[in-house]
Amino acid sequence: MDLRTVQTTYANVQYYVGGAGPDLVFLHGAGGVTGDDPLLAELAKSHRVYAPLIPGYGDSEEAPEIRDMLDFTLHTWDVAIALGLRDPVLVGHSMGGMIAAEMAAVQPRDVSRLALIAPAGLWDDAHPIADLFATMPYEMPALLFHDVEAGAAMLTAGRNVTDPNFLQTYLVANARQLGMAGRILFPIPERGLSTRLHRIRARTVIVWGDSDRLIPPVYAHAFKKAILGAELVSIPEAGHMVTLERPRAVADAIDALH
Amino acid sequence: MKFTWFNLMPWPYLPDDFREKHRSVWVDIDQKLFDPVKSHEVYNTYMDLLEYADQLGFDGVGVNEHHQNGYGIMPSPNIIAAGLARRTKDAAIVVLGNSIALYNPPVRVAEEFAMLDCISGGRLVAGFPVGTSMDTNYCYGQIPSLTREKYQEAHDLIIKAWTTREPFAWNGRYNKLRHVNIWPRPIQQPRPPVHIPGGGSVETYDFCLDNEYSYSYLSFSGYLRAQALMDGYWKRVEERGVDKSPYRAGFAQTICVAETDEEAERLYWPHVNYFYNRCLHVYPGFADAPGYRTIKTIQTGALSQYAPPVGGYSQLTWKDLVEGGHVIAGSPETVRQRLEDLAKGLNVGNIFCLMHVGDMPADKCMYSTKLFAEKVMPKLRNVFPDWADDNRFWTSPLDKRVTSGSLPKQAPTSADLLKTYGVEA
């Protein structure tokens, strides 16, 4: 994947790009995405993949003007327009799934293929979603992965947690990223999406890890019910980070949209 | 110097094994630990102690705002302050403060503070904290990275509401109000003195200097650890070419006075232990929501005082706490010396005296408070003779004030009223 920058009204946005085939936009979750992400690699085998970083993530500029759900939705459309994309396959994971669903709902004629991977955006009092913002780093693997041990290794890979500079770098990155994500996810990751899902006209696949403990699979059924004709692909032995744990299975579900 | 007697109002019945059995004193503290029946006496005793401080001549009595918190059962400080405005005579009512980003609309704060100023005859000190992340984000649901913007708008709106003499429209991002016209407005002109509690956010220094507000560092870790932060503040004051009046700064300090140093340890250690080793047990996941603190502040290394210390928590001893300056305790002479060191070292004129500590019973608290008022306070009055007349950061009460209970002993008779008002209809 190459890393490039595109200019939008509120921020210069970094994006990963690679592969060949039909255009596909991938919107990452609250944890961000890296150039060696295994799902991006799988998708790039059959698509021209564009994975923009939300302002505040990586070297994407912070954007104080982007405050609420509509701002996030329209900004991400601005990115697609700036990249010259027309009706790309729209894919989003977790927070990115929430944004992708909003994009497809506000401009239903501009999205014909949509893949939502364990998206945020709905809330069910009977199944409260864990408070990501009150979760300590050491508690994350159990929330995010089916295989907790392997997940923990993935999260800490390449980081020297005993380095005194690490803590400050980590805190700054965390404040930039989750500070921004908090604008649509804090304190409850719900901003009225349920009243807009009926507008989606895209052929939609919903992908969920069976062992998702952050957003439990009961939410998959709520999305399926609310989006006209949506299909659900459940992936066994995968948690919320199904994108890391079963990238090929997720890519297969997305390929089936064509 | 100005001494404000402060009570955090801790819940005094947290169990001995609180730290082991419970994850947090704040936000998701166990409901079962609060007993409303017992709270009846706790609240009234705490208010009695604040009133007692007024009788002993403290310059101010202080209250603050916390939510869902085992060491501060005062979600609405204005309710306590209203009681104090009626039952105290001379002390400033120091509300430190109202977390103004939480009030919807914030003109509510302008109104309630105005009421307190009017009822007390101009004795209000108005505090405007951003509020801790626990209170503001985790309990009251404000979006962390937008909290400061919302705070700023609330501040601007309150000041304009206090100082504008005709109705105005407010088209803010967080408040849309067509007719702002608060009624009543404060006695103190152009506004009550404002104190801003800060925890090392660099942006707050300039905010205070721009508006002539006093900067208050409310820490529990004492004056020795505060040096770097306060030095940063005074450095900024100097850079801005502003005078270095010590009343531009306030500091909270736990203080315990006895006849001797030994007696102080014997009398107060259980309660100091209760506070430092039990009440401050906050789940680290609630310490600092990402986005609450600005990037610039994190880069200067100012982290939440509630974040776990490097190497984890350990039980603090009396010796640790006294030598480390968390607590100033001992004979009146010991306390005087150390407070003088604090005041001169930090250049701080407003001391918020945390004299009720943890589960301290009223009798011990009175004993400590009285010794402080009689044997420590008088000797520290003139630590800053050059600034004796600087009243920019303190109250300007009415000369002639009424107090509660001024009605005649008995209702007048018809004849009394005829005498007073005559026969004209």
XYZ file of C-alpha atoms in Angstrom:
683
model
C 0.000 0.000 0.000
C 1.206 3.506 -0.795
C 0.570 6.401 1.575
C -0.600 9.612 -0.068
C -2.326 12.870 0.859
C -5.445 14.481 -0.539
C -6.710 17.944 0.288
C -10.236 18.567 1.556
C -11.905 21.682 2.938
C -11.161 20.966 6.590
C -8.021 18.832 6.558
C -5.280 17.345 4.487
C -6.153 13.668 4.600
C -3.758 10.769 4.372
C -4.874 7.614 2.630
C -3.508 4.217 1.787
C -3.931 3.160 -1.804
C -3.100 -0.047 -3.651
C -4.311 -2.939 -5.800
C -6.152 -3.049 -9.079
C -9.797 -3.575 -9.961
C -13.043 -1.780 -9.148
C -12.662 1.163 -6.748
C -13.222 0.386 -3.075
C -13.171 2.746 -0.094
C -12.322 1.270 3.300
C -13.143 3.299 6.424
C -11.259 2.209 9.532
C -12.484 1.790 13.100
C -11.585 3.777 16.232
C -8.226 2.000 16.470
C -7.110 3.279 13.072
C -5.493 1.261 10.288
C -1.937 0.609 9.127
C -0.422 0.027 5.711
C 0.212 -3.639 6.491
C -3.386 -4.336 7.479
C -4.186 -7.899 6.299
C -7.725 -7.044 5.146
C -6.453 -4.205 2.946
C -4.002 -6.695 1.420
C -6.790 -9.185 0.706
C -9.093 -6.528 -0.763
C -6.298 -5.168 -2.948
C -6.120 -8.539 -4.752
C -9.343 -7.685 -6.560
C -9.896 -3.935 -6.008
C -8.278 -0.557 -6.237
C -8.371 0.095 -2.473
C -8.492 3.566 -0.924
C -8.284 3.715 2.889
C -8.447 7.333 4.095
C -7.439 8.167 7.667
C -9.973 10.123 9.657
C -8.615 13.542 10.757
C -6.446 13.109 13.842
C -5.399 9.579 12.813
C -1.851 9.020 11.615
C -0.687 12.145 9.823
C -4.151 13.236 8.768
C -4.549 16.758 10.104
C -6.823 17.400 13.026
C -10.061 19.089 12.015
C -11.724 21.087 14.779
C -14.563 21.932 12.385
C -15.653 18.303 12.167
C -17.790 17.920 15.264
C -20.873 15.827 14.695
C -22.184 12.902 12.673
C -23.229 14.986 9.677
C -19.779 16.623 9.604
C -18.066 13.205 9.582
C -20.414 11.920 6.891
C -20.021 14.869 4.538
C -16.273 15.131 5.146
C -15.856 11.502 4.095
C -17.907 12.181 0.957
C -15.590 15.135 0.319
C -12.636 12.748 0.507
C -14.240 10.383 -2.020
C -14.987 13.295 -4.341
C -11.450 14.678 -3.976
C -10.126 11.228 -4.913
C -12.316 11.316 -8.033
C -14.301 8.237 -7.051
C -17.798 7.453 -8.345
C -19.896 4.777 -6.697
C -16.985 2.901 -5.128
C -17.630 -0.256 -3.129
C -18.078 1.325 0.306
C -16.675 -0.695 3.208
C -16.457 0.329 6.858
C -15.402 -1.399 10.029
C -16.813 -0.497 13.465
C -16.772 3.340 13.634
C -15.972 3.322 9.912
C -19.049 1.139 9.377
C -21.147 3.726 11.155
C -19.797 6.444 8.850
C -20.249 4.267 5.733
C -23.868 3.514 6.661
C -24.540 7.236 7.134
C -22.925 8.027 3.782
C -25.104 5.454 2.053
C -28.184 6.790 3.845
C -27.662 10.481 3.041
C -26.741 9.887 -0.612
C -28.571 6.637 -1.456
C -28.186 7.074 -5.236
C -24.395 7.294 -4.954
C -23.720 3.954 -3.258
C -24.699 0.687 -4.918
C -22.488 -1.730 -2.943
C -22.016 -1.453 0.822
C -20.194 -3.685 3.308
C -20.590 -3.029 7.021
C -18.163 -4.941 9.227
C -19.312 -4.969 12.862
C -20.509 -1.372 12.513
C -21.259 0.924 15.438
C -24.248 3.242 15.324
C -27.108 1.371 16.996
C -27.888 0.970 20.678
C -29.969 -1.649 22.445
C -30.538 -1.145 26.185
C -30.734 -4.901 26.647
C -27.238 -5.297 25.159
C -25.151 -2.278 26.190
C -21.888 -1.893 24.268
C -18.775 -1.780 26.468
C -17.385 1.693 27.218
C -14.344 1.808 24.969
C -13.321 5.130 26.526
C -13.091 3.685 30.034
C -11.207 0.572 28.944
C -7.574 0.187 29.927
C -5.148 -0.943 27.207
C -4.597 -4.267 28.976
C -8.352 -4.947 28.884
C -8.631 -4.362 25.121
C -7.593 -7.774 23.771
C -10.389 -9.563 25.628
C -12.945 -7.163 24.162
C -11.579 -7.161 20.637
C -10.371 -10.657 19.785
C -11.648 -14.214 19.659
C -8.118 -15.439 20.367
C -7.207 -13.095 23.188
C -3.567 -14.114 23.465
C -2.850 -13.763 19.772
C -4.796 -10.498 19.760
C -2.715 -9.080 22.606
C 0.426 -9.932 20.666
C -0.965 -8.156 17.589
C -1.816 -5.015 19.594
C 1.616 -4.681 21.177
C 3.587 -5.777 18.115
C 6.566 -3.560 17.425
C 6.036 -1.402 20.508
C 8.488 -1.073 23.326
C 6.135 -0.514 26.240
C 8.988 0.042 28.696
C 10.345 3.018 26.755
C 9.613 6.213 28.749
C 8.975 8.111 25.512
C 6.455 5.485 24.498
C 3.900 6.571 27.093
C 3.814 10.185 25.927
C 3.710 9.235 22.247
C 0.958 6.766 23.050
C -1.034 9.354 25.050
C -0.753 11.980 22.325
C -1.860 9.526 19.619
C -4.666 8.279 21.825
C -5.857 11.814 22.557
C -5.820 12.751 18.855
C -7.503 9.570 17.645
C -10.003 8.687 20.340
C -10.551 12.383 21.001
C -11.829 12.643 17.434
C -13.665 9.307 17.519
C -15.367 10.427 20.736
C -17.233 13.076 18.795
C -19.442 10.344 17.334
C -18.862 7.490 19.786
C -18.791 9.086 23.270
C -20.427 8.347 25.646
C -22.783 6.122 23.649
C -21.962 5.236 20.015
C -25.363 6.175 18.663
C -26.243 9.314 16.709
C -29.663 8.557 15.246
C -28.574 6.158 12.490
C -31.578 3.884 13.089
C -33.914 6.590 11.765
C -31.919 6.800 8.511
C -30.985 3.201 7.668
C -34.245 2.761 5.702
C -32.900 5.171 3.071
C -30.053 2.869 2.025
C -30.525 1.479 -1.517
C -27.162 -0.276 -1.876
C -26.741 -4.000 -2.124
C -25.532 -4.510 1.447
C -23.595 -7.201 3.252
C -23.213 -7.164 7.009
C -20.170 -9.041 8.297
C -19.809 -9.997 11.942
C -17.471 -12.108 14.062
C -19.389 -14.637 16.120
C -17.249 -13.906 19.178
C -17.540 -10.121 19.020
C -17.583 -8.980 22.660
C -17.406 -5.247 21.948
C -20.502 -4.994 19.748
C -22.275 -8.316 20.272
C -23.719 -10.109 17.200
C -27.265 -9.263 18.271
C -26.556 -5.920 16.591
C -25.913 -7.705 13.291
C -29.534 -8.757 13.217
C -30.699 -5.223 14.000
C -28.735 -3.895 11.001
C -29.990 -6.692 8.745
C -33.571 -5.954 9.721
C -33.231 -2.205 9.153
C -31.495 -2.245 5.740
C -33.601 -3.368 2.819
C -32.411 -6.728 1.431
C -29.223 -6.826 3.484
C -27.374 -10.123 3.782
C -25.596 -11.249 6.918
C -22.331 -13.156 6.871
C -21.362 -14.499 10.291
C -17.761 -15.514 10.708
C -16.914 -18.156 13.304
C -13.922 -17.909 15.648
C -13.567 -14.174 15.151
C -14.082 -11.216 17.454
C -14.625 -7.516 16.809
C -11.280 -7.389 15.003
C -12.547 -9.901 12.460
C -10.605 -7.800 9.951
C -7.366 -8.982 11.550
C -8.466 -12.452 12.624
C -10.255 -13.613 9.413
C -9.299 -11.170 6.644
C -9.840 -13.658 3.809
C -13.341 -14.554 4.962
C -14.243 -10.850 5.198
C -12.833 -10.186 1.708
C -14.841 -13.120 0.303
C -18.049 -11.643 1.696
C -17.221 -8.289 0.076
C -16.227 -9.896 -3.264
C -19.663 -11.530 -3.351
C -21.246 -8.070 -3.723
C -20.168 -7.951 -7.377
C -3.279 36.242 52.974
C -6.775 34.911 52.515
C -7.776 31.674 54.209
C -10.778 29.761 52.975
C -12.047 26.856 55.052
C -12.903 24.132 52.586
C -14.865 20.921 52.943
C -14.871 18.352 50.150
C -17.628 16.528 52.055
C -16.324 12.965 51.917
C -18.642 10.095 52.655
C -17.276 8.888 56.016
C -18.535 5.282 55.883
C -16.465 3.636 53.135
C -15.575 0.131 54.400
C -12.041 -0.858 55.456
C -11.668 -3.155 52.464
C -12.953 -0.549 50.021
C -9.838 -0.556 47.872
C -9.707 -4.309 47.624
C -13.425 -4.904 47.006
C -14.363 -1.918 44.845
C -12.861 -0.655 41.633
C -13.617 3.045 41.996
C -14.663 5.734 44.455
C -16.003 7.721 41.524
C -18.373 7.305 38.557
C -19.506 3.723 39.186
C -19.133 3.674 42.989
C -21.363 1.051 44.592
C -24.818 2.501 45.319
C -25.125 0.300 48.382
C -22.388 2.245 50.177
C -24.519 5.379 50.395
C -27.031 5.519 53.220
C -29.498 8.411 52.838
C -30.528 8.209 56.505
C -26.938 8.560 57.705
C -26.371 11.353 55.175
C -28.886 13.504 57.035
C -26.469 13.915 59.921
C -23.380 14.005 57.691
C -24.651 16.923 55.612
C -25.812 18.920 58.599
C -22.574 18.376 60.504
C -20.536 19.411 57.471
C -22.584 22.582 57.073
C -22.232 23.303 60.806
C -18.457 23.077 60.436
C -18.459 25.529 57.520
C -20.510 27.940 59.621
C -18.130 27.445 62.542
C -15.223 28.518 60.325
C -17.043 31.780 59.588
C -17.464 32.426 63.325
C -13.726 31.911 63.845
C -12.835 34.552 61.278
C -11.787 32.608 58.200
C -11.892 34.855 55.131
C -13.952 32.389 53.170
C -15.881 29.144 53.349
C -15.490 26.908 50.338
C -17.565 24.325 48.499
C -17.095 22.481 45.209
C -18.860 20.234 42.704
C -18.379 16.520 42.138
C -20.694 13.848 40.809
C -21.112 10.178 41.707
C -18.171 10.536 44.066
C -17.492 8.956 47.459
C -15.247 11.755 48.693
C -17.477 14.599 47.614
C -21.189 14.287 48.263
C -21.853 17.742 46.843
C -23.167 17.451 43.268
C -24.762 20.877 43.704
C -22.479 23.221 45.656
C -25.001 26.023 45.170
C -27.443 24.289 47.500
C -24.835 24.231 50.273
C -23.756 27.775 49.423
C -27.356 28.997 49.719
C -27.494 27.606 53.252
C -24.168 29.269 54.049
C -25.225 32.603 52.574
C -28.001 32.675 55.174
C -26.112 31.279 58.145
C -22.726 32.985 57.863
C -21.996 36.665 58.459
C -18.687 37.797 57.070
C -16.897 35.017 55.237
C -16.790 35.008 51.463
C -18.874 32.217 49.955
C -16.283 30.561 47.736
C -17.992 28.284 45.227
C -15.110 26.582 43.474
C -17.097 26.119 41.457
C -19.804 25.330 38.949
C -18.686 23.165 36.018
C -20.225 25.496 33.508
C -20.022 23.202 30.489
C -22.595 20.990 32.220
C -25.392 23.496 32.651
C -28.021 23.813 29.995
C -28.274 26.636 29.375
C -25.332 28.095 31.323
C -27.329 31.241 32.123
C -28.579 29.051 34.965
C -25.160 29.523 36.575
C -25.273 33.284 35.953
C -28.659 33.344 37.686
C -27.800 31.107 40.638
C -24.509 32.863 41.291
C -26.338 36.186 41.119
C -28.842 34.901 43.684
C -26.018 33.786 45.979
C -24.330 37.175 45.639
C -27.588 39.000 46.392
C -28.567 36.818 49.364
C -25.064 37.032 50.862
C -24.721 40.784 50.331
C -21.914 40.552 47.787
C -19.863 37.788 49.376
C -19.630 35.412 46.417
C -16.397 34.201 44.851
C -17.384 32.520 41.593
C -15.387 29.504 40.463
C -15.597 28.210 36.897
C -13.887 24.837 36.544
C -13.856 22.815 33.345
C -14.586 19.951 35.747
C -12.679 16.708 36.051
C -12.962 14.149 33.287
C -14.767 11.829 35.724
C -17.462 14.424 36.395
C -17.744 16.075 33.028
C -17.233 13.196 30.612
C -17.929 9.926 32.396
C -20.768 11.082 34.690
C -22.300 13.898 32.673
C -21.630 12.566 29.185
C -19.912 15.577 27.620
C -17.843 14.732 24.557
C -14.225 14.991 25.760
C -12.693 16.800 22.793
C -15.520 19.337 22.636
C -15.695 20.040 26.389
C -13.328 23.002 26.328
C -15.075 24.674 23.416
C -18.388 24.283 25.227
C -16.841 25.569 28.457
C -15.500 28.643 26.675
C -18.874 29.457 25.194
C -20.576 28.987 28.570
C -18.060 31.342 30.178
C -18.523 34.036 27.545
C -22.289 33.774 27.843
C -22.291 34.029 31.657
C -20.025 37.072 31.712
C -22.088 38.792 29.049
C -25.306 37.964 30.921
C -23.839 39.484 34.100
C -22.576 42.645 32.498
C -25.139 43.540 29.819
C -27.954 45.841 30.825
C -30.432 44.991 28.122
C -31.803 41.796 26.600
C -29.555 40.240 23.958
C -29.608 37.291 21.563
C -27.008 34.522 21.885
C -26.402 32.507 18.761
C -23.773 30.113 20.049
C -22.755 26.706 18.837
C -24.019 25.037 22.001
C -26.635 27.555 23.113
C -29.246 29.301 21.018
C -31.088 31.842 23.128
C -33.164 34.618 21.629
C -33.725 36.547 24.854
C -30.956 36.567 27.451
C -31.884 38.915 30.266
C -30.968 37.501 33.665
C -32.975 38.664 36.605
C -31.525 39.081 39.256
C -27.938 40.147 38.593
C -25.010 40.195 41.068
C -24.357 42.933 43.613
C -20.604 42.944 42.955
C -19.601 45.126 40.005
C -18.664 44.704 37.290
C -18.871 41.045 38.355
C -18.025 38.843 41.352
C -14.357 37.839 41.583
C -13.671 34.760 39.478
C -11.339 31.905 40.393
C -10.434 29.267 37.831
C -9.400 25.857 39.136
C -6.722 24.417 36.864
C -4.672 21.264 36.897
C -1.780 22.337 34.706
C -3.549 23.037 31.418
C -1.311 25.648 29.854
C -4.192 27.353 28.042
C -5.775 28.148 31.395
C -2.893 30.418 32.464
C -3.554 32.852 29.639
C -7.291 32.652 30.143
C -6.830 33.848 33.754
C -4.402 36.603 32.811
C -6.575 37.871 29.958
C -9.586 38.245 32.234
C -7.991 39.116 35.591
C -9.083 35.858 37.210
C -7.254 34.090 40.000
C -5.693 30.744 39.041
C -6.315 27.998 41.601
C -4.388 24.783 41.721
C -6.553 22.268 43.528
C -4.298 19.346 44.186
C -4.238 16.799 46.970
C -0.561 16.126 46.608
C 0.611 19.213 48.479
C 2.852 22.177 47.980
C 6.183 20.455 47.337
C 4.882 18.715 44.229
C 3.137 21.907 43.074
C 6.337 23.881 42.609
C 6.915 23.027 38.945
C 3.337 23.764 37.949
C 3.152 27.071 39.816
C 6.565 28.084 38.492
C 5.127 27.544 35.021
C 2.240 29.842 35.864
C 4.452 32.625 37.257
C 6.805 32.326 34.312
C 3.839 32.947 32.030
C 2.761 35.920 34.201
C 6.222 37.388 33.781
C 6.261 36.773 30.028
C 2.998 38.624 29.737
C 4.368 41.600 31.687
C 1.611 41.338 34.287
C 2.112 42.099 37.993
C 2.916 39.133 40.232
C 0.334 39.682 42.922
C 0.113 36.503 45.026
C -3.661 36.861 44.888
C -3.485 35.868 41.243
C -3.072 32.340 42.599
C -4.772 29.967 44.999
C -3.746 26.620 46.355
C -5.559 23.824 48.165
C -3.705 22.244 51.057
C -4.665 19.623 53.624
C -3.936 21.069 57.076
C -4.193 19.478 60.559
C -3.269 21.381 63.725
C -2.781 20.047 67.262
C -0.852 21.152 70.373
C 2.189 19.168 69.279
C 3.411 17.305 66.211
C 2.947 14.014 68.078
C -0.613 14.834 69.003
C -1.370 15.696 65.381
C -0.256 12.260 64.235
C -2.192 10.519 67.009
C -5.414 12.475 66.418
C -5.472 12.805 62.666
C -3.638 9.875 61.105
C -6.723 7.629 60.907
C -8.606 10.278 58.931
C -5.699 11.281 56.726
C -5.191 7.576 56.051
C -8.874 7.219 55.185
C -8.675 10.052 52.681
C -5.373 9.333 50.972
C -5.547 5.555 51.001
C -9.258 5.038 50.470
C -11.058 8.080 49.051
C -8.681 8.644 46.139
C -9.142 5.130 44.790
C -10.282 6.003 41.259
C -10.419 3.397 38.507
C -7.684 4.529 36.073
C -10.008 4.026 33.103
C -11.977 7.026 34.374
C -8.983 9.294 35.021
C -8.696 11.069 31.726
C -10.994 10.540 28.741
C -9.012 10.776 25.479
C -9.505 14.262 24.064
C -10.335 15.872 27.432
C -6.814 17.238 27.839
C -5.334 19.206 24.952
C -2.405 17.809 22.971
C -0.282 20.765 24.064
C -0.996 20.003 27.708
C -0.160 16.310 27.345
C 3.079 17.249 25.624
C 4.095 19.390 28.599
C 3.678 16.279 30.738
C 0.702 17.474 32.778
C -1.277 14.321 33.417
C -4.314 13.787 35.595
C -3.607 13.725 39.295
C -5.932 10.745 39.354
C -3.805 8.720 36.946
C -1.994 5.906 38.738
C 1.583 6.817 39.740
C 4.474 5.139 37.961
C 5.040 1.821 39.714
C 1.436 1.642 40.875
C -0.246 2.655 44.085
C 1.191 1.896 47.478
C -0.099 2.570 50.965
C 1.085 6.012 52.006
C 2.210 6.457 55.615
C 1.877 9.518 57.850
C 5.581 10.119 57.375
C 5.272 9.903 53.575
C 2.389 12.342 53.537
C 3.808 14.881 55.979
C 7.353 14.851 54.642
C 6.076 14.839 51.072
C 3.976 17.913 51.827
C 0.636 16.299 50.901
C -0.408 17.185 54.425
C 0.757 20.080 56.578
C 0.301 18.817 60.120
C 1.641 19.428 63.587
C 1.845 22.081 66.275
C 0.729 25.621 65.430
C 4.372 26.623 65.004
C 5.130 23.708 62.662
C 2.063 24.484 60.586
C 2.850 28.205 60.502
C 6.374 27.558 59.270
C 5.345 25.186 56.552
C 2.456 27.352 55.372
C 4.804 30.316 55.175
C 7.135 28.184 53.066
C 4.182 27.231 50.886
C 2.930 30.802 50.457
C 6.344 32.271 49.699
C 7.566 29.303 47.683
C 4.536 29.184 45.409
C 3.742 32.919 45.707
C 0.176 32.082 46.607
C -2.116 34.443 48.505
C -5.329 32.432 48.533
C -5.111 29.279 50.619
C -7.937 26.790 50.446
C -7.542 25.023 53.775
C -8.725 21.422 53.581
C -9.300 21.109 57.310
C -11.913 18.433 57.311
C -10.128 15.293 56.167
C -11.658 11.941 55.227
C -13.829 10.562 58.018
C -12.718 13.104 60.626
C -15.383 13.557 63.317
C -16.670 17.045 64.113
C -14.929 17.402 67.483
C -11.459 16.803 66.081
C -12.212 19.063 63.147
C -13.299 21.878 65.471
C -10.166 21.433 67.573
C -7.876 21.672 64.549
C -9.850 24.556 63.028
C -9.826 26.595 66.258
C -6.100 26.161 66.790
C -5.502 27.227 63.210
C -7.721 30.290 63.496
C -6.243 31.429 66.799
C -2.597 30.431 66.627
C -1.660 30.151 62.950
C -3.798 32.501 60.896
C -2.974 35.735 62.787
C 0.760 35.165 62.303
C 0.420 34.720 58.550
C -1.762 37.711 57.805
C 1.092 39.855 56.564
C 3.202 37.493 54.538
C 2.652 39.744 51.498
C 2.709 43.325 52.845
C 3.262 44.812 49.373
C -0.057 43.427 48.200
C -2.133 44.136 51.324
C -4.502 46.393 49.390
C -4.940 44.179 46.351
C -8.627 43.299 46.355
C -8.983 42.549 42.660
C -9.430 38.844 43.304
C -11.640 38.972 46.383
C -15.141 40.031 47.333
C -16.529 43.552 47.800
C -19.529 43.016 50.073
C -22.077 45.660 50.966
C -21.068 47.635 54.066
C -24.481 47.154 55.599
C -25.792 43.619 55.355
C -28.804 41.900 56.810
C -28.599 38.439 58.335
C -31.142 35.697 58.697
C -33.593 35.820 61.596
C -34.189 39.578 61.533
C -38.009 39.432 61.695
C -39.645 40.716 64.872
C -40.102 38.060 67.546
C -43.894 38.209 67.218
C -46.264 38.975 64.365
C -47.650 42.530 64.662
C -51.187 43.201 65.825
C -53.768 45.265 64.009
C -52.929 48.163 66.316
C -49.196 47.864 65.524
C -49.920 48.065 61.810
C -52.258 51.002 62.262
C -49.428 52.789 64.084
C -46.951 51.969 61.358
C -49.058 52.577 58.285
C -51.917 54.832 59.399
C -55.484 54.509 58.097
C -55.084 55.413 54.437
C -56.058 52.628 52.065
